[in-house]
Coordinates of C-alpha atoms and ligand atoms in Angstrom, one line a residue:
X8 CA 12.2 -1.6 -11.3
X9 CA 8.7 -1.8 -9.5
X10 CA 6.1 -0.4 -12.2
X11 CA 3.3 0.3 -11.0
X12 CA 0.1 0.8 -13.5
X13 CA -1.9 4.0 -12.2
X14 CA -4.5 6.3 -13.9
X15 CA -6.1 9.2 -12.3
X16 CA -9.7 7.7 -14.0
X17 CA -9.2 4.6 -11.4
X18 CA -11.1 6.9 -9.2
X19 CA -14.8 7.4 -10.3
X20 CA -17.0 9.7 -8.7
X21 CA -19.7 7.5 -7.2
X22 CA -23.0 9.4 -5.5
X23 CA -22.9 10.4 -1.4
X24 CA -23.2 7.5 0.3
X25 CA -22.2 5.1 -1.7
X26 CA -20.4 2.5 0.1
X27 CA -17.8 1.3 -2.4
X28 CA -14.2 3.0 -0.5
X29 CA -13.5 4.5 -4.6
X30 CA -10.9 7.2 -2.7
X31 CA -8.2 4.2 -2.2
X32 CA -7.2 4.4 -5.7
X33 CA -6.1 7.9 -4.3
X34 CA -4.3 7.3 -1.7
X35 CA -2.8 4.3 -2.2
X36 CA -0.2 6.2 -4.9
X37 CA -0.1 9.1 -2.7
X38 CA 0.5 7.4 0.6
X39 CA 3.1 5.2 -1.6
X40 CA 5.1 8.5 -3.1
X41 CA 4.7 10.4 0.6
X42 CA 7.1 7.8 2.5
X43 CA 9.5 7.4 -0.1
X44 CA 8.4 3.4 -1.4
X45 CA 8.3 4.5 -5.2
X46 CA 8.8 7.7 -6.9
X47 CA 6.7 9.1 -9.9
X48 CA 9.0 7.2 -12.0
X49 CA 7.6 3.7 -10.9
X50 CA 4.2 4.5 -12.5
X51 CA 2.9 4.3 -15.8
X52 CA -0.1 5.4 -17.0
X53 CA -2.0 2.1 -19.2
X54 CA -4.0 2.5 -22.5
X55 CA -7.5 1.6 -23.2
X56 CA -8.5 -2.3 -23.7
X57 CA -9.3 -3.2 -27.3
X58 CA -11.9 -5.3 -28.3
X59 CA -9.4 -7.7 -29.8
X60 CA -8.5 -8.3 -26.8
X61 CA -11.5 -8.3 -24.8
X62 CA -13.1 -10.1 -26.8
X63 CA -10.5 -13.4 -25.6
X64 CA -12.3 -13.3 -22.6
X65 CA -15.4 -11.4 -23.0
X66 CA -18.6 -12.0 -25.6
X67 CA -19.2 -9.9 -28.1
X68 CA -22.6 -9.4 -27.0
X69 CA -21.8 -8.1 -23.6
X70 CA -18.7 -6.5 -24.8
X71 CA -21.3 -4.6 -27.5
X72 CA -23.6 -3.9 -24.2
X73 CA -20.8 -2.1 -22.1
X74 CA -19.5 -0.1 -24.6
X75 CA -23.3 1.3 -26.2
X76 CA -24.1 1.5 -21.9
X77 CA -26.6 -0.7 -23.2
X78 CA -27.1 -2.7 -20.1
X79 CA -30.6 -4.0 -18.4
X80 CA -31.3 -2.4 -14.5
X81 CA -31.3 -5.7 -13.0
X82 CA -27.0 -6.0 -15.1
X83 CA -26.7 -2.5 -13.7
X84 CA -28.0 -3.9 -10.4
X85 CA -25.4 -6.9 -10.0
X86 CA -22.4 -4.7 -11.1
X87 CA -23.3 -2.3 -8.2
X88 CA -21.9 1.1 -10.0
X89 CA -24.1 4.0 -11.8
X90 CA -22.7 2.7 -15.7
X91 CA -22.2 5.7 -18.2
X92 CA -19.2 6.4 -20.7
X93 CA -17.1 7.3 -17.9
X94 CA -17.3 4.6 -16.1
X95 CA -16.5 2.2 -19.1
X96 CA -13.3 4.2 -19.7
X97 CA -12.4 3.7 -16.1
X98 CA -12.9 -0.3 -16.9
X99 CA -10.9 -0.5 -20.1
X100 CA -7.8 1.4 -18.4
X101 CA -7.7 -1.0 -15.4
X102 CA -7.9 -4.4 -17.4
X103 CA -5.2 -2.2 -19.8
X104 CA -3.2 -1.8 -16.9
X105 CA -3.2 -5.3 -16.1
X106 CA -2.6 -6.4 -19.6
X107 CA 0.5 -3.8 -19.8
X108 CA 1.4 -5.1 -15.9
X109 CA 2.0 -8.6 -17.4
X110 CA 4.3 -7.3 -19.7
X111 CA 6.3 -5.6 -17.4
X112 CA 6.5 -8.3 -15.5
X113 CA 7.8 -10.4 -17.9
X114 CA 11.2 -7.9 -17.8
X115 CA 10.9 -7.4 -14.1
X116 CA 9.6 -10.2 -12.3
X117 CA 7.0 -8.5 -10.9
X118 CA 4.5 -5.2 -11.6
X119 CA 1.5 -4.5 -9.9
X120 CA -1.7 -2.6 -11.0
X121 CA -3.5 0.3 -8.3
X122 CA -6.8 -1.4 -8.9
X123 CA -8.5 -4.3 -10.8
X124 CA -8.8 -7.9 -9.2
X125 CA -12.1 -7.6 -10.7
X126 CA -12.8 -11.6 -10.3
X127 CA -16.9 -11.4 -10.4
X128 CA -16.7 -10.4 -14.0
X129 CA -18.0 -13.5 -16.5
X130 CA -17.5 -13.7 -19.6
X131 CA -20.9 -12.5 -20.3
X132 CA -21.6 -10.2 -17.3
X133 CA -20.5 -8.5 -14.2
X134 CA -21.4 -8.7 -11.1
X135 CA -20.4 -7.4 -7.4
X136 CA -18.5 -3.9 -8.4
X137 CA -16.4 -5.8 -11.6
X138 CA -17.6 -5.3 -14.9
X139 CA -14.3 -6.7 -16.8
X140 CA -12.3 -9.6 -15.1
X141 CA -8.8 -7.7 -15.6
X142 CA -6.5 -11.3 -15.1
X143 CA -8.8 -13.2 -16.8
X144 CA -8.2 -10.8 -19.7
X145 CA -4.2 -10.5 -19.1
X146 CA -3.9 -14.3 -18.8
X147 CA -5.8 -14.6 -22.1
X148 CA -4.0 -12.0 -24.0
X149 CA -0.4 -14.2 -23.2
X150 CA -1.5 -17.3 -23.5
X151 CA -2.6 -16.0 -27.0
X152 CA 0.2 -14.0 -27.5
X153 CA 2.5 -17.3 -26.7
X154 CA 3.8 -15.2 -23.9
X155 CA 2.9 -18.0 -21.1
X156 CA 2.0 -21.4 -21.6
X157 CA 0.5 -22.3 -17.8
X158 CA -0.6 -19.7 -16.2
X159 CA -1.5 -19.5 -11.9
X160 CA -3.9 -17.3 -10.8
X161 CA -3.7 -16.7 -7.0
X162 CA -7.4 -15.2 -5.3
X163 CA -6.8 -14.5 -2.1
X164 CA -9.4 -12.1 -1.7
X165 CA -11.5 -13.0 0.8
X166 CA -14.7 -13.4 -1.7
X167 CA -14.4 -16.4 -4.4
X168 CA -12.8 -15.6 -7.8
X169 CA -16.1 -17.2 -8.9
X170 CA -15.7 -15.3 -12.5
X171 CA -12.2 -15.9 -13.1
X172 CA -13.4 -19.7 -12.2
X173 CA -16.0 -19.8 -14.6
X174 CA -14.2 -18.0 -17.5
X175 CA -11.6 -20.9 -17.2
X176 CA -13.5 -23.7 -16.5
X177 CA -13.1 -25.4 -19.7
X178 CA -8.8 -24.2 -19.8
X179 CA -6.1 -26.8 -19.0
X180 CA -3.7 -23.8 -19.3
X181 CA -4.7 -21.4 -16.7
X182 CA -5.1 -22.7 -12.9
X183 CA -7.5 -20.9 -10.9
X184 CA -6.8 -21.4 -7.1
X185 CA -9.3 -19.4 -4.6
X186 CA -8.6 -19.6 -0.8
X187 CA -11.6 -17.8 0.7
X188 CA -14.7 -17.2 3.4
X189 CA -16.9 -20.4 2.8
X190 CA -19.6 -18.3 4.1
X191 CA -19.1 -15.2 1.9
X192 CA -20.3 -14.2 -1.0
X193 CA -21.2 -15.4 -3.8
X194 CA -23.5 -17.7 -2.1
X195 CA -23.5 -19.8 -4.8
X196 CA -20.0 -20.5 -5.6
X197 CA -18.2 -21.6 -9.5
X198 CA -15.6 -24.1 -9.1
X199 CA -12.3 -23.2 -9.3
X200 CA -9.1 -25.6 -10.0
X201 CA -8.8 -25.5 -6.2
X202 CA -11.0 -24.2 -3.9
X203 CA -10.2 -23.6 -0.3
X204 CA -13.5 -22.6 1.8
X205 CA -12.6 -20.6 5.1
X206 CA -14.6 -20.9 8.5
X207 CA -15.8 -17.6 9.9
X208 CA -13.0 -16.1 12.4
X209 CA -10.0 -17.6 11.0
X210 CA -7.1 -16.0 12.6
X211 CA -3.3 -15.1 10.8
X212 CA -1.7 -18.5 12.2
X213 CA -4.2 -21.0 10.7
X214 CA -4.8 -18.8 7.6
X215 CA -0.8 -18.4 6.8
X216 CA -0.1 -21.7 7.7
X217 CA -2.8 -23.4 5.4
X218 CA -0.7 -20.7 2.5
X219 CA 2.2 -21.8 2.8
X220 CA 1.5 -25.9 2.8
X221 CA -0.8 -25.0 -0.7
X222 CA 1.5 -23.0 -2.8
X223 CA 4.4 -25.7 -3.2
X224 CA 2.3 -28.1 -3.7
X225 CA 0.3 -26.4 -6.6
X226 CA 4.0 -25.6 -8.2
X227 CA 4.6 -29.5 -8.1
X228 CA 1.4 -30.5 -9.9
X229 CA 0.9 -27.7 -12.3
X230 CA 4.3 -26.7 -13.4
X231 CA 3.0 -22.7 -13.7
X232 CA 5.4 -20.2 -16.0
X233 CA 3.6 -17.4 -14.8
X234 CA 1.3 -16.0 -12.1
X235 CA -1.7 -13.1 -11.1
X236 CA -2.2 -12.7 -7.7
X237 CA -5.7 -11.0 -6.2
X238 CA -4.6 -9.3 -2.8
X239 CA -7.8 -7.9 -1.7
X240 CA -7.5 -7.0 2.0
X241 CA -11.2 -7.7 3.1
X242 CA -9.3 -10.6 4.8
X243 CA -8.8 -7.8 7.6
X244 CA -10.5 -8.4 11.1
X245 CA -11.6 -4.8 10.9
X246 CA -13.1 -5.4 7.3
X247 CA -17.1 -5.1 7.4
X248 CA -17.9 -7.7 4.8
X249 CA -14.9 -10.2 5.3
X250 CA -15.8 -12.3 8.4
X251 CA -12.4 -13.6 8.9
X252 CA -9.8 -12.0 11.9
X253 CA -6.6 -11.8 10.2
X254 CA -4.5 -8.7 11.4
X255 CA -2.6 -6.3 9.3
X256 CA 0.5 -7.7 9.9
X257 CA -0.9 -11.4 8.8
X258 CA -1.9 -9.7 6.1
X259 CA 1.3 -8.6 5.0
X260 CA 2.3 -11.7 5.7
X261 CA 0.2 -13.2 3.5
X262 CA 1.7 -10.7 0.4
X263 CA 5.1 -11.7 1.2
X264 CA 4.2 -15.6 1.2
X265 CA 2.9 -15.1 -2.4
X266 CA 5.9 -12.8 -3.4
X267 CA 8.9 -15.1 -2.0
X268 CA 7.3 -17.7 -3.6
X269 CA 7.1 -16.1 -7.1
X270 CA 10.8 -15.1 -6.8
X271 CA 12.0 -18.3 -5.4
X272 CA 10.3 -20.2 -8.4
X273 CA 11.2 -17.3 -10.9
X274 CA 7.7 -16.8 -11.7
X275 CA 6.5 -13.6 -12.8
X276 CA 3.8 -12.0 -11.2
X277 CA 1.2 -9.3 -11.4
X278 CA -1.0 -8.2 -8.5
X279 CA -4.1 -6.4 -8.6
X280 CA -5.5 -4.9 -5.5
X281 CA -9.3 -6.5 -5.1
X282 CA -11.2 -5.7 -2.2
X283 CA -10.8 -4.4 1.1
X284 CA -13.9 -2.3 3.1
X285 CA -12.9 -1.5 6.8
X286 CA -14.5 1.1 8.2
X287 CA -11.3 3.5 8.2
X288 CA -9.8 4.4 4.9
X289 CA -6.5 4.2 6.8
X290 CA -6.5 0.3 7.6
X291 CA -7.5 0.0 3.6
X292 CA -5.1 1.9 2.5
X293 CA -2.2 0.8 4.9
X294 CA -3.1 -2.8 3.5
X295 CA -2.9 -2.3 0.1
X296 CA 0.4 -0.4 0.7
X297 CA 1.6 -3.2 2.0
X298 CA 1.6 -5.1 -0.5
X299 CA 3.6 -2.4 -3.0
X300 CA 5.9 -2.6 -0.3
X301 CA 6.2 -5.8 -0.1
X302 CA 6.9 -6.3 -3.4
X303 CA 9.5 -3.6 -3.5
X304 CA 11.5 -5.2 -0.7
X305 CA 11.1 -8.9 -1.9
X306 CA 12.3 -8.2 -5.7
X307 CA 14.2 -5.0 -5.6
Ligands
ZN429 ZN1 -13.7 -9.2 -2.0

């Protein structure tokens, strides 16, 4: 069965105008349950990180700096959220949900979380709207856990996984592999295992295409037992920040690509959502329903 981790603090109330889309984390599970994709059943509600385990991928010093909402202006600044008790909550359940995710993938094959993909979290601070890198926490907690041995982490949002790079720079175990806008940000970009660095424009044949020739071959040289895939949909043509033309459809596309290859490979996977911020809700939400979908009809 699909499980699917949701909690109703994923949505944090953010000031008028604020230009983060926060009311997908809504939707998303509503517009899923509405048509009949998953039923309440699918769902489970994660539990709070612990510092344990945050502190595999986090430093205590920043961990310490969260939790006492002890951070500087220009820390608040990069991280782009109001930080307060609430918010830190909201944090811990997501890269919870990702950690319980991987877990559930383990029995199912696949489990997806309704937020996270929080890739421009370091070790030592966040930046650009992520505050804990959720996967880079998950992939730590079972490679610690013996749970995985080589682990794949797929970005394929359209901004570099430049956090998830970094925190695994120095870790023969974990793959990082970000296909993204070469002109995006971060301007300055980390090095991942394997970067791919997108022209402005690119369109769904191109973009699939250059996909599918890259996964195989990453399965032949790396030999992964286990994989997190970042599905942000600011790939979209309508996105305002993506600067790439890929269509909905390509999009979904795109999920399926990852998905088939998982299954073919029987490698378990857990996706978390990332980014997406077109002007209508409706072509974020559709997006990111798409990849629930998706995954129900590939593995189930
Ligand atoms: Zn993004």
């Amino acid at each position: 069965m699909l499980k699917i981790a949701f909690s109703p603090t994923y949505k944090y109330e953010l000031p008028e105008g604020h230009r983060f889309p926060m009311a997908k984390y809504e939707l998303v599970p509503d517009q899923l349950l509405y048509e009949g994709t998953v039923r309440n059943d699918n769902f489970f509600h994660p539990g709070l990180l612990d510092e344990p385990t945050a502190l595999l991928t986090h430093t205590p010093n920043y961990w310490r700096k969260l939790n006492d909402i002890d951070l500087s202006d220009k820390e608040i600044r990069a991280i782009g959220f109001p930080i307060n008790e609430k918010f830190m909550h909201r944090g811990r359940h997501i890269a919870q949900g990702t950690v319980e995710c991987a877990l559930f993938a383990l029995q199912h094959g696949v489990a997806l979380n309704v937020a996270g993909g929080t890739h421009h979290a370091f070790a030592d601070r966040g930046e650009g709207f992520c505050c804990f890198n959720d996967q880079a926490v998950a992939a730590n907690y079972l490679l610690h856990h013996g749970l995985a041995k080589r682990i794949l982490i797929i970005d394929l949002d359209v901004h570099q996984g430049n956090g998830t790079a970094s925190i695994f720079s120095d870790e023969p175990r974990v793959f990082t592999f970000s296909m993204h806008g070469e002109r995006n940000y971060p301007l300055r970009k980390e090095q991942s295992n394997l970067d791919i660095g997108l022209p402005d424009g690119m369109i769904d044949a191109p973009y699939l295409r250059l996909l599918r020739n890259t996964l195989p071959r990453l399965l032949d040289e790396f030999q992964p037992d286990f994989v997190f895939y970042q599905s942000g949909v600011d790939i979209l043509e309508t996105d305002k920040l993506g600067r790439l033309s890929v269509s909905r459809e390509g999009c979904r596309e795109r999920d399926r690509i990852v998905f088939e290859y998982c299954r073919q490979h029987r490698l378990p996977v857990v996706a978390s959502m990332g980014g997406g911020y077109s002007p209508r809700l409706a072509d974020i939400v559709e997006a990111h329903a798409n990849t629930f979908r998706v995954a129900q009809e590939v593995f189930f």
